[in-house]
Amino acid sequence: MRRAPAERRRDPERTKERIVRAAIEEFGAKGFAGARVSEIAARAGVNKQLISYYFGGKEGLYRELTDRWQSAESGFADPAAPLPDLAAAYVRANAANRDFGRMMVWEGLTEGGAVTPELGDDLRRDLADMRRRQADGEFPADIDPACLMLALFALSSAGVAFPHLVRVLCEADPASPEFTDHYADQVRRLVAHLRP
């Protein structure tokens, strides 16, 4: 049976989304340096030239993924939320988007790994917000806001970065909703203790 012309037409948006989903998995599993365009294309079931056509290649596709994460942040990272709740929200977001979290870990493990200008701007805005929070009394004056941000990054990504430790220490599946809820609550409590 022949398909009608409408059925044969390509759906570029759907194709792009398949590529993005495949790329998240590939970059999450292997990092930027280890990911291969041919593997992403195979996972997506497309010709690898489409990655260049739609995204300008591997770098452009990676940038698309980091842009999507930054856009997603605006949905869960409420700047008006108290710091303990914000930290718990990041735990939940990392658990819900494990491959994005792995991408960040891989980026940190790559020698000479660079921060995109957009991410750098985003981090500087977040640091300015941390300084405001400190001035408002959310955490003590003797804690360096930049170091606290680093610690919060580590705390919020522990379930993704150290799944083997979660299995032993917490006797839990690091990807389970039960662990995520428990760990997010514990992070919220821990950060709440910073309040003077």
PDB file of C-alpha atoms in Angstrom:
ATOM      1  CA  MET A   1       0.000   0.000   0.000  1.00  0.00           C
ATOM      2  CA  ARG A   2       1.384   3.395  -0.978  1.00  0.00           C
ATOM      3  CA  ARG A   3       1.444   6.164   1.577  1.00  0.00           C
ATOM      4  CA  ALA A   4      -0.407   9.352   0.904  1.00  0.00           C
ATOM      5  CA  PRO A   5       1.861  12.351   0.128  1.00  0.00           C
ATOM      6  CA  ALA A   6       1.130  13.890   3.559  1.00  0.00           C
ATOM      7  CA  GLU A   7       2.341  10.704   5.267  1.00  0.00           C
ATOM      8  CA  ARG A   8       5.614  10.739   3.299  1.00  0.00           C
ATOM      9  CA  ARG A   9       6.428  14.331   4.192  1.00  0.00           C
ATOM     10  CA  ARG A  10       9.170  14.802   6.693  1.00  0.00           C
ATOM     11  CA  ASP A  11       8.437  16.378  10.006  1.00  0.00           C
ATOM     12  CA  PRO A  12      11.547  18.472  10.761  1.00  0.00           C
ATOM     13  CA  GLU A  13      10.482  19.329  14.317  1.00  0.00           C
ATOM     14  CA  ARG A  14       9.883  15.692  15.196  1.00  0.00           C
ATOM     15  CA  THR A  15      13.208  14.746  13.607  1.00  0.00           C
ATOM     16  CA  LYS A  16      15.024  17.445  15.588  1.00  0.00           C
ATOM     17  CA  GLU A  17      13.424  16.201  18.797  1.00  0.00           C
ATOM     18  CA  ARG A  18      14.535  12.625  18.083  1.00  0.00           C
ATOM     19  CA  ILE A  19      18.072  13.916  17.519  1.00  0.00           C
ATOM     20  CA  VAL A  20      17.955  15.922  20.762  1.00  0.00           C
ATOM     21  CA  ARG A  21      16.706  12.940  22.794  1.00  0.00           C
ATOM     22  CA  ALA A  22      19.406  10.719  21.295  1.00  0.00           C
ATOM     23  CA  ALA A  23      22.055  13.363  21.954  1.00  0.00           C
ATOM     24  CA  ILE A  24      21.055  13.734  25.606  1.00  0.00           C
ATOM     25  CA  GLU A  25      21.521   9.990  26.055  1.00  0.00           C
ATOM     26  CA  GLU A  26      24.816   9.883  24.147  1.00  0.00           C
ATOM     27  CA  PHE A  27      26.363  12.945  25.827  1.00  0.00           C
ATOM     28  CA  GLY A  28      25.080  11.761  29.206  1.00  0.00           C
ATOM     29  CA  ALA A  29      26.664   8.350  28.711  1.00  0.00           C
ATOM     30  CA  LYS A  30      29.975   9.447  27.184  1.00  0.00           C
ATOM     31  CA  GLY A  31      30.431  13.188  27.658  1.00  0.00           C
ATOM     32  CA  PHE A  32      31.187  15.608  24.853  1.00  0.00           C
ATOM     33  CA  ALA A  33      34.602  14.153  24.043  1.00  0.00           C
ATOM     34  CA  GLY A  34      33.393  10.552  23.927  1.00  0.00           C
ATOM     35  CA  ALA A  35      30.115  11.132  22.090  1.00  0.00           C
ATOM     36  CA  ARG A  36      30.067  10.421  18.376  1.00  0.00           C
ATOM     37  CA  VAL A  37      27.778  12.079  15.845  1.00  0.00           C
ATOM     38  CA  SER A  38      27.353   8.745  14.083  1.00  0.00           C
ATOM     39  CA  GLU A  39      26.113   7.160  17.338  1.00  0.00           C
ATOM     40  CA  ILE A  40      23.689  10.020  17.972  1.00  0.00           C
ATOM     41  CA  ALA A  41      22.359   9.664  14.426  1.00  0.00           C
ATOM     42  CA  ALA A  42      22.004   5.890  14.850  1.00  0.00           C
ATOM     43  CA  ARG A  43      20.126   6.326  18.154  1.00  0.00           C
ATOM     44  CA  ALA A  44      17.818   8.851  16.481  1.00  0.00           C
ATOM     45  CA  GLY A  45      17.390   6.755  13.354  1.00  0.00           C
ATOM     46  CA  VAL A  46      18.520   9.581  11.061  1.00  0.00           C
ATOM     47  CA  ASN A  47      21.317  10.352   8.643  1.00  0.00           C
ATOM     48  CA  LYS A  48      24.216  12.033  10.489  1.00  0.00           C
ATOM     49  CA  GLN A  49      24.212  14.896   7.961  1.00  0.00           C
ATOM     50  CA  LEU A  50      20.908  16.019   9.490  1.00  0.00           C
ATOM     51  CA  ILE A  51      22.777  16.858  12.711  1.00  0.00           C
ATOM     52  CA  SER A  52      24.950  19.293  10.780  1.00  0.00           C
ATOM     53  CA  TYR A  53      21.946  20.599   8.868  1.00  0.00           C
ATOM     54  CA  TYR A  54      19.787  21.254  11.946  1.00  0.00           C
ATOM     55  CA  PHE A  55      22.401  22.056  14.584  1.00  0.00           C
ATOM     56  CA  GLY A  56      25.646  22.888  12.791  1.00  0.00           C
ATOM     57  CA  GLY A  57      27.390  19.750  14.073  1.00  0.00           C
ATOM     58  CA  LYS A  58      28.297  18.239  17.424  1.00  0.00           C
ATOM     59  CA  GLU A  59      29.170  21.552  19.109  1.00  0.00           C
ATOM     60  CA  GLY A  60      25.916  23.172  18.020  1.00  0.00           C
ATOM     61  CA  LEU A  61      23.914  20.180  19.213  1.00  0.00           C
ATOM     62  CA  TYR A  62      25.659  20.271  22.603  1.00  0.00           C
ATOM     63  CA  ARG A  63      24.960  23.997  22.852  1.00  0.00           C
ATOM     64  CA  GLU A  64      21.284  23.282  22.074  1.00  0.00           C
ATOM     65  CA  LEU A  65      21.163  20.849  24.983  1.00  0.00           C
ATOM     66  CA  THR A  66      22.768  23.257  27.438  1.00  0.00           C
ATOM     67  CA  ASP A  67      20.385  25.992  26.264  1.00  0.00           C
ATOM     68  CA  ARG A  68      17.453  23.662  26.915  1.00  0.00           C
ATOM     69  CA  TRP A  69      18.690  22.946  30.435  1.00  0.00           C
ATOM     70  CA  GLN A  70      19.015  26.656  31.136  1.00  0.00           C
ATOM     71  CA  SER A  71      15.477  27.188  29.829  1.00  0.00           C
ATOM     72  CA  ALA A  72      14.205  24.343  32.013  1.00  0.00           C
ATOM     73  CA  GLU A  73      15.794  26.010  35.048  1.00  0.00           C
ATOM     74  CA  SER A  74      13.373  28.903  34.771  1.00  0.00           C
ATOM     75  CA  GLY A  75      10.572  26.405  35.385  1.00  0.00           C
ATOM     76  CA  PHE A  76      11.884  24.947  38.644  1.00  0.00           C
ATOM     77  CA  ALA A  77      14.447  27.440  39.991  1.00  0.00           C
ATOM     78  CA  ASP A  78      12.271  30.111  41.532  1.00  0.00           C
ATOM     79  CA  PRO A  79      14.626  32.955  42.542  1.00  0.00           C
ATOM     80  CA  ALA A  80      12.134  34.000  45.216  1.00  0.00           C
ATOM     81  CA  ALA A  81      12.195  30.570  46.886  1.00  0.00           C
ATOM     82  CA  PRO A  82      14.130  30.178  50.137  1.00  0.00           C
ATOM     83  CA  LEU A  83      17.588  28.665  49.591  1.00  0.00           C
ATOM     84  CA  PRO A  84      16.699  25.284  51.182  1.00  0.00           C
ATOM     85  CA  ASP A  85      13.719  24.877  48.822  1.00  0.00           C
ATOM     86  CA  LEU A  86      15.810  25.951  45.844  1.00  0.00           C
ATOM     87  CA  ALA A  87      18.479  23.357  46.682  1.00  0.00           C
ATOM     88  CA  ALA A  88      15.802  20.642  46.955  1.00  0.00           C
ATOM     89  CA  ALA A  89      14.357  21.729  43.598  1.00  0.00           C
ATOM     90  CA  TYR A  90      17.764  21.217  41.973  1.00  0.00           C
ATOM     91  CA  VAL A  91      18.008  17.718  43.483  1.00  0.00           C
ATOM     92  CA  ARG A  92      14.630  16.859  41.961  1.00  0.00           C
ATOM     93  CA  ALA A  93      15.516  18.424  38.595  1.00  0.00           C
ATOM     94  CA  ASN A  94      18.791  16.489  38.415  1.00  0.00           C
ATOM     95  CA  ALA A  95      16.959  13.269  39.269  1.00  0.00           C
ATOM     96  CA  ALA A  96      14.305  13.922  36.613  1.00  0.00           C
ATOM     97  CA  ASN A  97      16.959  14.782  34.005  1.00  0.00           C
ATOM     98  CA  ARG A  98      19.755  12.382  34.875  1.00  0.00           C
ATOM     99  CA  ASP A  99      21.453  12.583  31.475  1.00  0.00           C
ATOM    100  CA  PHE A 100      21.663  16.374  31.726  1.00  0.00           C
ATOM    101  CA  GLY A 101      23.271  15.970  35.138  1.00  0.00           C
ATOM    102  CA  ARG A 102      25.730  13.453  33.727  1.00  0.00           C
ATOM    103  CA  MET A 103      26.590  15.903  30.949  1.00  0.00           C
ATOM    104  CA  MET A 104      27.575  18.475  33.570  1.00  0.00           C
ATOM    105  CA  VAL A 105      29.670  15.924  35.450  1.00  0.00           C
ATOM    106  CA  TRP A 106      31.410  14.841  32.231  1.00  0.00           C
ATOM    107  CA  GLU A 107      32.105  18.477  31.373  1.00  0.00           C
ATOM    108  CA  GLY A 108      33.808  18.915  34.723  1.00  0.00           C
ATOM    109  CA  LEU A 109      35.912  15.792  34.248  1.00  0.00           C
ATOM    110  CA  THR A 110      37.173  16.868  30.844  1.00  0.00           C
ATOM    111  CA  GLU A 111      40.577  18.523  31.048  1.00  0.00           C
ATOM    112  CA  GLY A 112      40.319  22.018  29.655  1.00  0.00           C
ATOM    113  CA  GLY A 113      36.520  21.806  29.622  1.00  0.00           C
ATOM    114  CA  ALA A 114      35.180  25.245  28.892  1.00  0.00           C
ATOM    115  CA  VAL A 115      32.104  27.046  30.145  1.00  0.00           C
ATOM    116  CA  THR A 116      30.041  28.591  27.367  1.00  0.00           C
ATOM    117  CA  PRO A 117      29.622  32.374  27.568  1.00  0.00           C
ATOM    118  CA  GLU A 118      25.895  31.855  28.206  1.00  0.00           C
ATOM    119  CA  LEU A 119      26.539  29.469  31.088  1.00  0.00           C
ATOM    120  CA  GLY A 120      29.190  31.832  32.456  1.00  0.00           C
ATOM    121  CA  ASP A 121      26.685  34.691  32.432  1.00  0.00           C
ATOM    122  CA  ASP A 122      24.098  32.463  34.094  1.00  0.00           C
ATOM    123  CA  LEU A 123      26.567  31.437  36.825  1.00  0.00           C
ATOM    124  CA  ARG A 124      27.545  35.047  37.488  1.00  0.00           C
ATOM    125  CA  ARG A 125      23.855  35.988  37.846  1.00  0.00           C
ATOM    126  CA  ASP A 126      23.374  33.088  40.252  1.00  0.00           C
ATOM    127  CA  LEU A 127      26.413  34.183  42.259  1.00  0.00           C
ATOM    128  CA  ALA A 128      25.031  37.724  42.473  1.00  0.00           C
ATOM    129  CA  ASP A 129      21.783  36.214  43.762  1.00  0.00           C
ATOM    130  CA  MET A 130      23.730  34.201  46.358  1.00  0.00           C
ATOM    131  CA  ARG A 131      25.416  37.400  47.545  1.00  0.00           C
ATOM    132  CA  ARG A 132      21.988  39.027  47.840  1.00  0.00           C
ATOM    133  CA  ARG A 133      20.743  36.031  49.824  1.00  0.00           C
ATOM    134  CA  GLN A 134      23.742  36.343  52.138  1.00  0.00           C
ATOM    135  CA  ALA A 135      23.066  40.055  52.638  1.00  0.00           C
ATOM    136  CA  ASP A 136      19.434  39.155  53.430  1.00  0.00           C
ATOM    137  CA  GLY A 137      20.631  36.761  56.144  1.00  0.00           C
ATOM    138  CA  GLU A 138      19.897  33.416  54.457  1.00  0.00           C
ATOM    139  CA  PHE A 139      23.369  32.145  55.368  1.00  0.00           C
ATOM    140  CA  PRO A 140      26.237  33.449  57.549  1.00  0.00           C
ATOM    141  CA  ALA A 141      28.553  36.255  56.477  1.00  0.00           C
ATOM    142  CA  ASP A 142      31.654  34.096  56.977  1.00  0.00           C
ATOM    143  CA  ILE A 143      30.658  31.648  54.188  1.00  0.00           C
ATOM    144  CA  ASP A 144      31.990  32.429  50.718  1.00  0.00           C
ATOM    145  CA  PRO A 145      28.949  32.513  48.378  1.00  0.00           C
ATOM    146  CA  ALA A 146      30.973  31.063  45.483  1.00  0.00           C
ATOM    147  CA  CYS A 147      32.105  28.110  47.594  1.00  0.00           C
ATOM    148  CA  LEU A 148      28.559  27.582  48.818  1.00  0.00           C
ATOM    149  CA  MET A 149      27.374  27.483  45.197  1.00  0.00           C
ATOM    150  CA  LEU A 150      29.988  24.836  44.404  1.00  0.00           C
ATOM    151  CA  ALA A 151      28.860  22.794  47.399  1.00  0.00           C
ATOM    152  CA  LEU A 152      25.224  23.102  46.315  1.00  0.00           C
ATOM    153  CA  PHE A 153      26.134  21.918  42.806  1.00  0.00           C
ATOM    154  CA  ALA A 154      27.789  18.871  44.358  1.00  0.00           C
ATOM    155  CA  LEU A 155      24.911  18.237  46.755  1.00  0.00           C
ATOM    156  CA  SER A 156      22.239  18.485  44.115  1.00  0.00           C
ATOM    157  CA  SER A 157      24.012  16.185  41.678  1.00  0.00           C
ATOM    158  CA  ALA A 158      25.170  13.493  44.110  1.00  0.00           C
ATOM    159  CA  GLY A 159      22.473  11.021  43.071  1.00  0.00           C
ATOM    160  CA  VAL A 160      23.632  11.327  39.465  1.00  0.00           C
ATOM    161  CA  ALA A 161      27.379  11.653  40.040  1.00  0.00           C
ATOM    162  CA  PHE A 162      27.733   8.964  42.726  1.00  0.00           C
ATOM    163  CA  PRO A 163      25.056   6.318  42.140  1.00  0.00           C
ATOM    164  CA  HIS A 164      27.373   3.588  43.427  1.00  0.00           C
ATOM    165  CA  LEU A 165      27.762   5.421  46.746  1.00  0.00           C
ATOM    166  CA  VAL A 166      24.005   5.960  47.036  1.00  0.00           C
ATOM    167  CA  ARG A 167      23.434   2.211  46.627  1.00  0.00           C
ATOM    168  CA  VAL A 168      25.845   1.415  49.478  1.00  0.00           C
ATOM    169  CA  LEU A 169      25.314   4.309  51.890  1.00  0.00           C
ATOM    170  CA  CYS A 170      21.570   4.772  51.500  1.00  0.00           C
ATOM    171  CA  GLU A 171      20.754   1.230  50.366  1.00  0.00           C
ATOM    172  CA  ALA A 172      18.583   2.788  47.665  1.00  0.00           C
ATOM    173  CA  ASP A 173      18.238   2.980  43.926  1.00  0.00           C
ATOM    174  CA  PRO A 174      19.637   6.428  43.048  1.00  0.00           C
ATOM    175  CA  ALA A 175      17.105   6.790  40.205  1.00  0.00           C
ATOM    176  CA  SER A 176      14.069   5.903  42.329  1.00  0.00           C
ATOM    177  CA  PRO A 177      11.442   8.479  43.291  1.00  0.00           C
ATOM    178  CA  GLU A 178      11.743   7.318  46.907  1.00  0.00           C
ATOM    179  CA  PHE A 179      15.449   8.125  47.084  1.00  0.00           C
ATOM    180  CA  THR A 180      14.924  11.430  45.263  1.00  0.00           C
ATOM    181  CA  ASP A 181      12.191  12.527  47.688  1.00  0.00           C
ATOM    182  CA  HIS A 182      14.196  11.479  50.741  1.00  0.00           C
ATOM    183  CA  TYR A 183      17.443  13.022  49.513  1.00  0.00           C
ATOM    184  CA  ALA A 184      15.768  16.287  48.407  1.00  0.00           C
ATOM    185  CA  ASP A 185      14.217  16.584  51.869  1.00  0.00           C
ATOM    186  CA  GLN A 186      17.570  15.925  53.547  1.00  0.00           C
ATOM    187  CA  VAL A 187      19.306  18.532  51.368  1.00  0.00           C
ATOM    188  CA  ARG A 188      16.553  21.020  52.178  1.00  0.00           C
ATOM    189  CA  ARG A 189      17.051  20.354  55.911  1.00  0.00           C
ATOM    190  CA  LEU A 190      20.832  20.588  55.666  1.00  0.00           C
ATOM    191  CA  VAL A 191      20.747  23.912  53.820  1.00  0.00           C
ATOM    192  CA  ALA A 192      18.131  25.230  56.270  1.00  0.00           C
ATOM    193  CA  HIS A 193      20.718  24.790  59.049  1.00  0.00           C
ATOM    194  CA  LEU A 194      22.862  27.440  57.368  1.00  0.00           C
ATOM    195  CA  ARG A 195      20.410  30.152  58.342  1.00  0.00           C
ATOM    196  CA  PRO A 196      21.934  32.142  61.214  1.00  0.00           C
TER     197      PRO A 196
END
